[in-house]
Coordinates of C-alpha atoms and ligand atoms in Angstrom, one line a residue:
M1 CA 0.0 0.0 0.0
K2 CA 1.3 3.4 -0.9
K3 CA 2.2 5.5 2.1
Q4 CA 0.5 8.8 2.8
N5 CA 2.5 12.0 2.8
I6 CA 3.1 14.1 5.9
Y7 CA 4.9 17.4 5.6
L8 CA 6.3 19.0 8.7
C9 CA 7.5 22.6 8.3
Q10 CA 9.9 24.5 10.5
F11 CA 10.9 27.4 8.3
S12 CA 14.2 29.1 9.2
L13 CA 14.8 32.7 10.0
A14 CA 16.5 34.6 7.2
F15 CA 20.0 35.6 8.4
P16 CA 21.8 38.5 6.8
G17 CA 24.9 37.7 4.8
E18 CA 25.8 36.3 1.4
K19 CA 25.7 32.6 2.2
K20 CA 22.3 31.1 3.1
I21 CA 22.0 29.7 6.6
L22 CA 19.3 27.3 7.6
Y23 CA 18.5 25.4 10.8
L24 CA 17.7 21.7 10.7
P25 CA 14.1 21.2 12.0
Y26 CA 14.8 19.7 15.4
S27 CA 11.4 20.2 17.0
V28 CA 9.3 18.7 14.2
G29 CA 11.9 16.0 13.7
L30 CA 11.3 14.9 17.3
I31 CA 7.6 14.7 16.9
W32 CA 8.0 12.4 13.9
S33 CA 10.8 10.3 15.4
Y34 CA 8.5 9.7 18.4
A35 CA 5.3 9.0 16.3
R36 CA 7.0 6.6 14.0
L37 CA 8.0 4.3 16.8
D38 CA 4.5 3.0 16.4
N39 CA 4.5 0.4 13.6
K40 CA 1.1 1.3 12.4
V41 CA 2.0 5.0 12.0
N42 CA 5.3 4.1 10.4
E43 CA 3.6 1.8 7.9
T44 CA 1.0 4.4 7.0
Y45 CA 2.9 7.6 6.6
D46 CA 6.0 9.0 5.0
C47 CA 7.3 12.3 6.5
N48 CA 9.1 15.1 4.6
F49 CA 10.6 18.2 6.3
L50 CA 10.5 21.8 4.9
I51 CA 12.9 24.3 6.3
E52 CA 13.5 26.9 3.6
K53 CA 11.1 29.7 2.9
K54 CA 10.4 30.0 -0.9
P55 CA 7.7 31.7 -2.9
I56 CA 4.4 30.2 -1.7
D57 CA 3.5 29.0 -5.2
K58 CA 6.7 27.0 -5.3
I59 CA 6.0 25.4 -1.9
I60 CA 2.5 24.4 -3.1
E61 CA 3.8 23.1 -6.4
D62 CA 6.3 20.9 -4.8
L63 CA 3.8 19.1 -2.4
E64 CA 2.8 15.6 -3.5
D65 CA -0.7 14.8 -2.4
P66 CA -0.3 16.0 1.2
K67 CA -2.4 14.2 3.7
I68 CA -1.2 16.2 6.8
V69 CA 0.9 19.4 6.9
G70 CA 2.2 20.5 10.3
F71 CA 3.8 23.9 11.1
S72 CA 6.1 24.9 13.9
S73 CA 5.3 28.6 14.4
Y74 CA 7.4 31.3 16.0
V75 CA 7.7 35.1 15.4
W76 CA 10.0 34.7 12.4
N77 CA 7.8 32.4 10.4
H78 CA 4.2 32.6 11.9
N79 CA 2.6 34.8 9.2
Y80 CA 4.4 32.9 6.4
N81 CA 3.2 29.7 7.9
L82 CA -0.4 31.0 7.9
A83 CA -0.1 32.1 4.3
V84 CA 1.3 28.7 3.2
A85 CA -1.4 26.8 5.2
K86 CA -4.2 28.8 3.6
A87 CA -2.9 28.2 0.1
I88 CA -2.5 24.5 0.9
K89 CA -6.1 24.2 2.1
E90 CA -7.3 26.0 -1.1
K91 CA -5.5 23.6 -3.3
F92 CA -5.9 20.4 -1.2
P93 CA -9.2 20.8 0.8
Q94 CA -8.8 17.4 2.4
C95 CA -5.4 18.0 3.7
I96 CA -5.2 18.2 7.5
I97 CA -3.5 21.4 8.8
I98 CA -1.9 21.4 12.2
F99 CA -0.1 24.3 14.0
G100 CA 2.1 24.1 17.0
G101 CA 4.9 26.2 18.6
P102 CA 5.2 29.3 20.8
S103 CA 3.1 31.6 18.4
V104 CA 0.0 29.5 18.8
P105 CA -2.1 31.2 21.5
Y106 CA -3.1 28.9 24.3
K107 CA -6.8 27.8 24.2
D108 CA -7.8 30.8 22.1
K109 CA -11.0 30.3 20.1
D110 CA -10.5 33.4 18.0
F111 CA -7.2 32.2 16.6
L112 CA -8.9 29.1 15.1
L113 CA -12.0 31.1 14.0
S114 CA -9.9 33.7 12.1
N115 CA -7.6 31.1 10.6
Y116 CA -10.4 28.7 9.6
Y117 CA -8.1 26.6 7.4
I118 CA -6.3 25.2 10.5
D119 CA -7.8 21.9 11.7
Y120 CA -5.8 21.4 14.9
V121 CA -3.5 23.3 17.2
I122 CA -1.0 21.7 19.5
Y123 CA -0.3 23.3 22.9
N124 CA 3.1 22.9 24.6
E125 CA 5.2 19.9 23.9
G126 CA 4.2 18.3 20.6
E127 CA 5.4 14.7 20.7
L128 CA 2.4 13.1 22.5
A129 CA -0.2 15.3 20.9
F130 CA 1.0 14.6 17.3
Y131 CA 1.2 10.9 18.0
D132 CA -2.3 10.8 19.5
L133 CA -3.6 12.8 16.6
L134 CA -2.2 10.3 14.1
C135 CA -3.8 7.5 16.1
N136 CA -7.1 9.4 16.0
L137 CA -6.9 9.7 12.2
Q138 CA -6.5 5.9 12.2
N139 CA -9.6 5.5 14.5
R140 CA -7.5 4.2 17.4
T141 CA -7.9 7.2 19.8
A142 CA -11.0 9.3 20.5
K143 CA -10.6 13.0 19.8
Q144 CA -11.3 13.9 23.4
D145 CA -8.4 11.7 24.5
I146 CA -5.8 13.5 22.3
R147 CA -3.4 15.2 24.8
G148 CA -2.7 18.9 24.3
I149 CA -4.8 19.8 21.2
G150 CA -7.4 22.4 20.3
Y151 CA -10.0 22.3 17.6
L152 CA -13.3 23.8 16.7
E153 CA -16.6 22.0 16.2
G154 CA -18.9 24.6 14.7
D155 CA -17.8 27.6 16.7
V156 CA -17.2 25.8 19.9
L157 CA -13.5 25.3 21.0
F158 CA -12.5 22.0 22.3
A159 CA -9.1 22.3 24.1
N160 CA -7.6 19.3 25.8
D161 CA -5.0 19.7 28.5
S162 CA -1.4 18.7 27.8
T163 CA 0.5 15.9 29.5
R164 CA 4.2 16.3 30.1
I165 CA 6.5 13.6 28.8
Q166 CA 8.1 12.0 31.8
N167 CA 11.1 10.4 30.2
L168 CA 12.6 12.3 27.3
D169 CA 14.8 9.3 26.5
C170 CA 11.8 7.5 25.0
I171 CA 12.1 9.9 22.0
P172 CA 14.7 8.8 19.5
S173 CA 17.0 11.6 18.2
P174 CA 16.1 12.8 14.7
Y175 CA 19.8 13.4 14.1
S176 CA 21.2 10.0 15.0
E177 CA 18.1 8.2 13.5
G178 CA 19.1 9.7 10.1
L179 CA 15.9 11.7 9.7
F180 CA 17.7 14.7 8.3
D181 CA 20.3 12.9 6.2
N182 CA 18.5 13.7 3.0
L183 CA 18.2 17.4 4.0
V184 CA 21.9 17.5 4.8
K185 CA 22.8 16.1 1.4
Y186 CA 20.4 18.3 -0.5
Y187 CA 21.6 21.6 1.1
K188 CA 25.3 20.7 1.3
D189 CA 25.2 20.2 -2.5
R190 CA 23.8 23.7 -2.7
D191 CA 26.4 25.3 -0.5
V192 CA 23.9 26.2 2.2
T193 CA 25.3 26.4 5.8
L194 CA 23.3 24.2 8.1
N195 CA 23.0 24.7 11.8
V196 CA 21.6 22.5 14.5
I197 CA 19.7 22.8 17.8
L198 CA 21.0 20.6 20.5
E199 CA 18.7 19.8 23.5
T200 CA 20.3 18.4 26.6
N201 CA 17.5 19.2 29.0
R202 CA 14.0 20.7 28.6
G203 CA 12.0 23.1 30.8
C204 CA 12.9 25.9 33.1
P205 CA 12.2 26.4 36.8
Y206 CA 12.0 30.2 36.5
G207 CA 9.0 32.2 35.4
C208 CA 10.0 35.4 33.7
T209 CA 6.9 37.3 32.7
F210 CA 8.1 37.9 29.1
C211 CA 8.9 34.3 28.4
D212 CA 6.6 31.4 27.4
W213 CA 8.9 28.7 28.6
G214 CA 9.2 28.6 32.3
N215 CA 6.8 27.7 35.1
G216 CA 3.5 26.2 33.9
I217 CA 3.8 22.9 32.2
L218 CA 7.5 23.2 31.3
G219 CA 8.4 24.3 34.8
K220 CA 10.2 21.1 35.8
V221 CA 13.5 20.5 34.1
K222 CA 13.8 17.0 32.5
Q223 CA 17.1 15.9 31.0
W224 CA 18.3 13.7 28.2
D225 CA 20.7 11.0 28.9
I226 CA 24.3 12.0 28.0
S227 CA 24.6 9.0 25.7
K228 CA 21.9 10.5 23.4
V229 CA 23.6 13.9 23.5
K230 CA 27.0 12.4 22.6
K231 CA 25.5 10.4 19.7
E232 CA 24.1 13.6 18.4
I233 CA 27.4 15.4 18.7
D234 CA 29.0 12.6 16.7
W235 CA 26.4 13.0 14.0
I236 CA 27.0 16.7 13.9
G237 CA 30.8 16.3 13.6
K238 CA 30.5 13.6 10.9
N239 CA 28.1 15.7 8.9
K240 CA 30.3 18.8 9.1
I241 CA 27.8 21.0 10.8
E242 CA 29.3 24.3 11.9
F243 CA 27.1 25.8 14.5
I244 CA 25.4 24.2 17.5
T245 CA 22.8 26.3 19.3
V246 CA 21.9 24.7 22.6
A247 CA 18.2 24.9 23.3
D248 CA 18.4 24.5 27.0
A249 CA 17.2 27.4 29.1
N250 CA 20.0 26.8 31.6
F251 CA 23.0 25.0 30.2
G252 CA 25.4 24.2 33.0
I253 CA 22.7 23.4 35.5
Y254 CA 23.8 19.8 35.6
K255 CA 27.4 20.7 36.4
E256 CA 29.5 17.6 35.7
K257 CA 27.3 16.3 32.9
D258 CA 27.3 19.6 31.1
Y259 CA 31.1 19.9 31.5
A260 CA 31.4 16.4 30.0
I261 CA 29.2 17.5 27.1
A262 CA 31.5 20.5 26.4
E263 CA 34.5 18.2 26.6
Y264 CA 32.8 15.9 24.1
V265 CA 32.2 18.8 21.7
V266 CA 35.9 19.7 21.9
E267 CA 36.9 16.0 21.2
T268 CA 34.5 15.9 18.3
K269 CA 36.0 19.0 16.8
A270 CA 39.5 17.6 17.2
K271 CA 38.3 14.5 15.3
Y272 CA 36.2 15.9 12.5
N273 CA 37.1 19.6 12.5
F274 CA 33.4 20.2 13.2
P275 CA 31.4 21.7 14.9
K276 CA 33.0 25.1 14.9
F277 CA 30.8 26.9 17.4
F278 CA 28.8 25.9 20.5
H279 CA 26.4 28.6 21.6
Y280 CA 24.4 28.3 24.8
S281 CA 22.5 30.2 27.5
M282 CA 24.1 29.7 30.8
S283 CA 22.2 28.6 33.9
K284 CA 20.9 31.5 36.0
A285 CA 22.3 29.8 39.1
F286 CA 26.1 30.3 39.0
F287 CA 28.6 27.6 39.7
P288 CA 32.4 27.9 39.2
V289 CA 32.2 25.1 36.7
H290 CA 30.5 27.5 34.3
V291 CA 33.7 29.5 34.0
E292 CA 35.6 26.2 33.4
I293 CA 33.1 25.3 30.6
A294 CA 33.6 28.7 29.0
K295 CA 37.3 28.5 29.3
L296 CA 37.4 25.0 27.7
L297 CA 35.2 26.1 24.8
L298 CA 37.0 29.4 24.3
G299 CA 40.3 27.7 24.4
N300 CA 39.3 25.5 21.6
G301 CA 37.7 28.2 19.5
L302 CA 34.2 26.9 20.0
L303 CA 32.7 29.7 21.9
R304 CA 32.0 33.1 20.5
T305 CA 31.3 34.6 23.9
F306 CA 30.8 33.7 27.5
S307 CA 27.4 35.3 27.7
V308 CA 25.5 35.8 31.0
S309 CA 21.9 36.8 30.3
L310 CA 20.7 39.2 33.0
Q311 CA 18.1 41.3 31.1
D312 CA 18.5 43.9 33.8
K313 CA 20.3 44.3 37.1
N314 CA 17.9 46.6 38.8
K315 CA 15.9 44.9 41.5
D316 CA 12.6 46.8 40.8
V317 CA 12.8 45.6 37.2
L318 CA 13.6 42.0 38.1
Q319 CA 10.7 42.0 40.5
A320 CA 8.3 43.2 37.9
I321 CA 9.4 40.6 35.4
K322 CA 9.7 37.8 38.1
R323 CA 13.3 37.2 37.1
K324 CA 15.7 35.4 39.4
N325 CA 19.2 36.4 38.3
I326 CA 22.5 35.3 39.6
S327 CA 23.0 37.4 42.8
D328 CA 25.1 40.5 42.7
E329 CA 27.7 38.7 44.8
G330 CA 27.6 35.7 42.5
F331 CA 28.1 38.0 39.5
E332 CA 31.1 39.7 41.2
N333 CA 32.6 36.3 41.8
L334 CA 32.0 35.2 38.3
Y335 CA 33.5 38.4 37.0
K336 CA 36.6 38.0 39.1
M337 CA 37.1 34.4 38.1
C338 CA 36.7 35.3 34.4
K339 CA 39.2 38.2 34.8
K340 CA 41.7 35.9 36.4
E341 CA 41.2 33.2 33.7
N342 CA 41.2 35.8 30.9
V343 CA 37.7 34.8 29.8
P344 CA 35.8 37.8 28.2
I345 CA 32.2 38.2 29.3
A346 CA 29.2 39.6 27.5
T347 CA 25.7 40.2 29.0
E348 CA 22.3 40.1 27.3
L349 CA 19.9 42.8 28.4
M350 CA 16.3 43.8 27.5
L351 CA 15.0 47.3 27.0
G352 CA 11.3 48.2 27.4
L353 CA 10.7 46.2 30.6
P354 CA 8.4 47.5 33.3
N355 CA 10.0 49.6 36.1
Q356 CA 13.0 50.4 33.9
S357 CA 14.0 54.1 33.9
Y358 CA 16.4 55.9 31.6
D359 CA 18.8 56.8 34.4
A360 CA 18.9 53.4 36.1
W361 CA 19.4 51.7 32.7
M362 CA 22.2 54.1 31.7
N363 CA 23.9 53.4 35.1
S364 CA 23.7 49.7 34.4
I365 CA 25.2 50.1 31.0
N366 CA 28.0 52.2 32.5
Y367 CA 28.6 49.5 35.2
F368 CA 29.1 46.8 32.6
H369 CA 31.4 48.9 30.4
E370 CA 33.5 50.0 33.4
K371 CA 34.2 46.3 33.8
D372 CA 34.8 45.8 30.1
I373 CA 31.7 43.6 29.8
Y374 CA 30.2 43.7 26.4
T375 CA 26.5 44.4 26.4
V376 CA 23.9 43.2 23.9
W377 CA 20.5 44.7 24.2
N378 CA 17.2 43.3 22.8
P379 CA 13.9 45.0 22.5
T380 CA 11.0 43.6 24.6
S381 CA 8.4 42.0 22.5
I382 CA 5.2 40.5 23.9
L383 CA 4.7 36.9 23.0
P384 CA 1.2 35.3 23.1
N385 CA 1.5 32.8 25.9
T386 CA 3.2 34.9 28.5
E387 CA 2.2 36.6 31.7
M388 CA 3.2 39.9 30.1
N389 CA 0.5 39.4 27.5
R390 CA -2.3 39.3 30.1
P391 CA -4.5 42.5 30.1
E392 CA -4.0 43.0 33.9
Y393 CA -0.2 42.9 33.5
R394 CA -0.3 45.3 30.6
K395 CA -2.5 47.6 32.6
K396 CA -0.5 47.4 35.8
Y397 CA 2.7 48.5 34.0
K398 CA 1.0 50.8 31.5
L399 CA 2.6 49.0 28.6
V400 CA 2.2 50.7 25.2
T401 CA 3.2 48.7 22.2
E402 CA 3.6 48.9 18.5
I403 CA 3.5 46.3 15.8
N404 CA 6.7 46.2 13.9
V405 CA 7.6 44.4 10.7
M406 CA 10.6 42.2 11.4
P407 CA 13.6 43.1 9.1
S408 CA 14.2 39.4 8.6
S409 CA 10.8 38.9 6.8
E410 CA 10.8 36.9 3.5
Y411 CA 7.9 36.7 1.1
V412 CA 5.4 37.6 3.9
D413 CA 5.8 40.3 6.5
E414 CA 6.4 38.9 10.0
H415 CA 5.2 41.1 12.9
E416 CA 6.4 41.5 16.4
E417 CA 4.6 43.5 19.1
V418 CA 7.3 45.7 20.7
I419 CA 7.0 47.7 23.9
V420 CA 7.6 51.4 23.3
Q421 CA 6.4 52.9 26.6
T422 CA 6.0 51.7 30.1
N423 CA 5.0 52.9 33.6
S424 CA 8.5 54.2 34.1
M425 CA 9.7 55.2 30.6
T426 CA 8.1 57.6 28.1
K427 CA 8.6 56.9 24.4
K428 CA 11.3 59.6 24.4
D429 CA 13.1 58.0 27.4
L430 CA 13.1 54.6 25.7
N431 CA 14.1 56.2 22.4
D432 CA 17.1 57.8 24.0
A433 CA 18.1 54.8 26.1
I434 CA 18.2 52.7 23.0
L435 CA 20.1 55.3 21.0
H436 CA 22.7 56.0 23.7
T437 CA 23.2 52.3 24.3
H438 CA 23.6 51.8 20.5
I439 CA 26.3 54.5 20.4
I440 CA 28.2 52.8 23.3
D441 CA 27.8 49.4 21.7
V442 CA 29.2 50.6 18.3
L443 CA 32.0 52.9 19.5
H444 CA 33.1 51.5 22.9
G445 CA 32.3 47.8 22.4
H446 CA 34.2 47.7 19.2
G447 CA 37.2 49.8 19.9
F448 CA 36.5 53.1 18.1
T449 CA 36.7 55.3 21.2
D450 CA 37.1 53.1 24.3
M451 CA 40.5 54.5 25.3
I452 CA 39.4 58.0 24.8
A453 CA 36.2 57.5 26.8
K454 CA 38.2 55.9 29.6
F455 CA 40.6 58.8 29.6
F456 CA 37.7 61.3 29.6
S457 CA 36.0 59.5 32.5
K458 CA 39.1 59.4 34.7
I459 CA 40.2 63.0 34.1
T460 CA 36.7 64.5 34.5
G461 CA 35.3 62.1 37.1
K462 CA 32.3 61.6 34.9
R463 CA 30.8 58.3 33.8
L464 CA 31.9 56.5 30.6
I465 CA 28.4 56.9 29.2
D466 CA 28.6 60.7 29.7
F467 CA 31.3 60.7 27.1
Y468 CA 28.9 59.1 24.6
I469 CA 26.0 61.3 25.5
L470 CA 28.2 64.3 24.9
F471 CA 29.4 62.7 21.6
F472 CA 25.8 62.5 20.4
N473 CA 24.9 66.0 21.5
Y474 CA 27.9 67.4 19.7
F475 CA 27.7 65.6 16.4
I476 CA 23.9 66.0 16.0
T477 CA 24.6 69.7 15.6
Y478 CA 27.3 69.2 12.9
P479 CA 25.5 68.1 9.7
D480 CA 28.7 67.8 7.6
T481 CA 30.2 65.1 9.7
V482 CA 30.3 61.3 9.3
A483 CA 28.8 60.8 12.8
Y484 CA 25.9 63.1 11.9
D485 CA 25.1 61.1 8.8
W486 CA 25.0 58.0 11.0
L487 CA 23.1 59.4 13.9
N488 CA 20.7 61.9 12.5
P489 CA 18.4 59.4 10.8
L490 CA 18.2 57.4 14.0
K491 CA 17.6 60.2 16.5
N492 CA 13.8 59.6 16.6
H493 CA 13.9 55.9 15.7
V494 CA 10.9 54.9 17.9
E495 CA 8.6 57.5 16.3
D496 CA 10.1 56.8 12.9
K497 CA 9.8 53.0 13.4
K498 CA 13.5 52.5 12.7
T499 CA 14.5 50.8 15.9
Y500 CA 15.5 47.6 14.1
A501 CA 18.4 49.6 12.6
L502 CA 19.9 49.8 16.1
Y503 CA 19.5 46.1 17.0
G504 CA 23.3 45.5 16.8
G505 CA 25.2 42.6 15.3
A506 CA 25.0 42.4 11.5
T507 CA 22.8 45.5 11.4
N508 CA 25.9 47.5 12.3
Y509 CA 27.7 46.4 9.2
P510 CA 27.4 49.6 7.1
V511 CA 28.3 51.9 10.0
F512 CA 31.4 49.8 10.9
Q513 CA 32.5 49.8 7.3
R514 CA 32.1 53.6 7.0
L515 CA 33.5 54.8 10.4
G516 CA 36.3 52.2 10.5
W517 CA 37.3 51.8 6.9
T518 CA 36.1 54.0 4.1
E519 CA 36.0 57.2 6.1
R520 CA 38.3 56.3 9.0
K521 CA 40.6 59.2 8.7
R522 CA 37.9 61.8 8.4
F523 CA 36.0 60.2 11.4
F524 CA 39.0 60.3 13.6
S525 CA 39.8 63.9 12.8
E526 CA 36.2 64.8 13.6
I527 CA 36.6 63.1 17.0
E528 CA 39.8 65.1 17.6
K529 CA 37.8 68.4 17.1
F530 CA 35.1 67.1 19.4
L531 CA 37.7 66.3 22.1
H532 CA 38.8 70.0 22.0
T533 CA 35.4 70.8 23.4
I534 CA 35.4 68.4 26.4
I535 CA 39.0 68.0 27.6
D536 CA 42.2 70.0 27.6
K537 CA 43.3 70.2 23.9
K538 CA 46.8 69.2 24.6
Y539 CA 45.9 65.6 25.1
A540 CA 43.7 65.2 22.0
K541 CA 46.4 64.4 19.4
D542 CA 47.9 61.6 21.5
L543 CA 44.5 60.1 22.4
I544 CA 43.6 60.0 18.7
A545 CA 46.9 58.3 17.8
V546 CA 46.5 55.7 20.5
Q547 CA 42.9 55.0 19.7
N548 CA 43.6 54.7 16.0
F549 CA 46.1 51.9 16.7
R550 CA 44.0 50.4 19.5
Q551 CA 41.7 49.0 16.9
I552 CA 43.2 46.7 14.4
H553 CA 42.3 48.0 10.9
S554 CA 44.8 46.6 8.5
Y555 CA 45.3 43.3 6.6
D556 CA 49.1 43.8 6.9
S557 CA 51.3 42.9 9.8
K558 CA 52.5 45.9 11.8
E559 CA 54.8 46.6 14.7
T560 CA 54.6 50.3 15.2
I561 CA 56.5 52.5 17.5
L562 CA 54.3 55.2 18.9
E563 CA 55.9 58.3 20.5
L564 CA 53.5 60.2 22.8
E565 CA 53.9 63.7 24.1
W566 CA 51.6 62.7 27.0
D567 CA 51.5 59.1 28.4
V568 CA 47.7 58.8 28.1
I569 CA 48.0 55.0 28.0
D570 CA 49.6 54.7 31.4
Y571 CA 47.1 57.2 32.8
V572 CA 44.2 55.1 31.6
F573 CA 45.6 51.7 32.7
S574 CA 47.2 52.6 36.0
N575 CA 46.1 54.1 39.3
E576 CA 48.3 57.2 38.7
S577 CA 46.5 60.5 39.1
E578 CA 49.1 62.4 37.1
I579 CA 49.7 62.3 33.4
N580 CA 53.4 61.9 32.7
H581 CA 55.2 63.6 29.9
S582 CA 56.5 61.7 26.9
A583 CA 56.4 57.9 26.4
V584 CA 57.3 55.4 23.7
Y585 CA 55.2 52.3 23.1
K586 CA 55.6 49.4 20.8
I587 CA 52.2 48.4 19.3
V588 CA 51.8 44.7 18.6
Y589 CA 49.3 44.5 15.9
T590 CA 47.9 41.2 14.7
P591 CA 46.5 41.9 11.2
I592 CA 43.0 41.2 10.2
S593 CA 42.7 37.6 9.2
K594 CA 42.2 37.1 5.4
N595 CA 39.2 34.9 6.4
F596 CA 37.3 38.2 6.8
D597 CA 36.4 39.8 3.5
T598 CA 35.6 43.1 5.1
F599 CA 36.6 45.2 8.0
A600 CA 33.0 45.2 9.2
S601 CA 32.8 41.4 9.3
F602 CA 36.0 41.2 11.2
I603 CA 34.8 43.7 13.8
I604 CA 31.4 42.0 14.1
N605 CA 33.0 38.6 14.6
G606 CA 35.6 39.9 17.0
R607 CA 33.4 41.9 19.2
F608 CA 32.8 39.6 22.2
L609 CA 36.3 38.3 22.4
K610 CA 37.8 41.8 21.8
K611 CA 39.7 40.5 18.8
W612 CA 39.7 44.1 17.4
K613 CA 42.3 45.0 20.0
A614 CA 46.0 45.7 19.4
S615 CA 48.3 45.7 22.5
F616 CA 50.6 48.4 23.8
H617 CA 54.1 47.7 25.3
K618 CA 55.9 50.5 27.0
Q619 CA 59.5 50.9 25.9
S620 CA 62.2 52.2 28.2
Q621 CA 63.5 55.6 27.0
Ligands
LIG1 S1 13.7 33.8 30.2 FE1 15.0 32.0 30.5 S2 15.1 31.8 32.8 FE2 13.3 33.1 32.3 S3 11.6 31.6 32.2 FE3 12.4 31.9 30.1 S4 13.8 30.3 29.8 FE4 13.5 30.5 32.0

């Protein structure tokens, strides 16, 4: 008997860059690898996976008599999924359409009424629900017994409660079972970079109000046996997969086991030269082994950054979002250990949270940069199944939102609902907090002005961030400067709906290329003029010279001798309160690797590990 076709779709986010990057469809792979354990399911159905967004006509044209099409929906593919699903139902009215994933609102009748072409929605974990549904279609399970689904009968919603899988190890890995082998072959032949999700545990004991993951049904953490994880890492190495993103909310929570996983990744890289990167979110509870894990991965070139997600460090904010961060003392210990071990740290933060104020936020940003901790900020968007989405929460914290089109949209606009005003920040406050943070990120975090800002801070007793606020206030009044061209279009970004241009990472590409390469000389001479307005002019020339060499900006090897009239380097790095006359430094300057085709890509990739830095060595005179 000919098998019936199931299609499971987990369309990837579009990443900027020349080479296409796609993620293998781990979540829908799991639901099929679990369902097909049942012989009757396996004998009846064939399953195909779709991961690449294409014109919708093309997707429909390529489907062969689809019996069931399932979609994993999140912010970067939800509207596209809906458009594809609608087109499928029009062409194949008998095809059963199923939606699951974080963008499916929980037990919401209106969602099914307005998207009438969806037959079933799955709430929470998908494995049991999808299997039950297939059994129901084979008349082996009654509809009311399907765990964790919703459907309409007439205009009445039937929504069954979910059941948590008790033992994750009963789900075979889609990687080691070979479910993605065809996808790997197909895309490798087309020179597409494939990334994977690795899950070593599932669930989160915390309950941050902006997140749909913690508490509730996924509140208890369940773990996979390490043997499954190791088999997957083997598969990843053998299939030359470059990038592993760990899905765990708290990697490192199982200290010895997680260290052993990191060790195995290192061994696998040594054996196959793959994977190249291992990216994870560290556990919120801090253990010294976390620094060991980071050191091990960094030492083997597998970690881009040791990132500690805090979202905010202000207690009022953390209380409003029910976030339990690492304690201040724990963070200090972590910071000291990292400093001792030479492990650079980055922190992820969110802007637009309740109880945040402009002043407290800027103080936090200053705190991190004082410690040379790289900051990454994200806007706060409201997701459907979160406490933040509840009317009473929105009301309590006076949340004002706007719907933005995501810049990564392909074929169909994807929307995100972003907070633009709260009980404690006006739109203007939020606009300025983002803008000033962006300036610090670009200029301080990437070595354009970090030495100058540190000098300014020490000599004036003002904060680092005050330097950047003065920078903005100065250049916004000089229309014929490079910095004006960069900042003027962004000054009212919230009102102008341009905030996505300040998100950081690859969006900074044009500004890095311009300030650091095509107009470098002009930009640095403009900074020199600006310095004349905020510090004693006599230091400006030396500061500009030092800063210019501080940031690597050449493909050629250099060992430069820099003669300074004032020893501004020693002043910045020492506890000295006086600035000494004349000093000579040798600058050790590792050139930009030829692997980077542009200055901007070098700076973007080197940001967390501060690879943009040259080092200064004082010479005896
Ligand atoms: S944000 Fe992280 S720590 Fe908070 S509930 Fe979500 S997964 Fe857990």
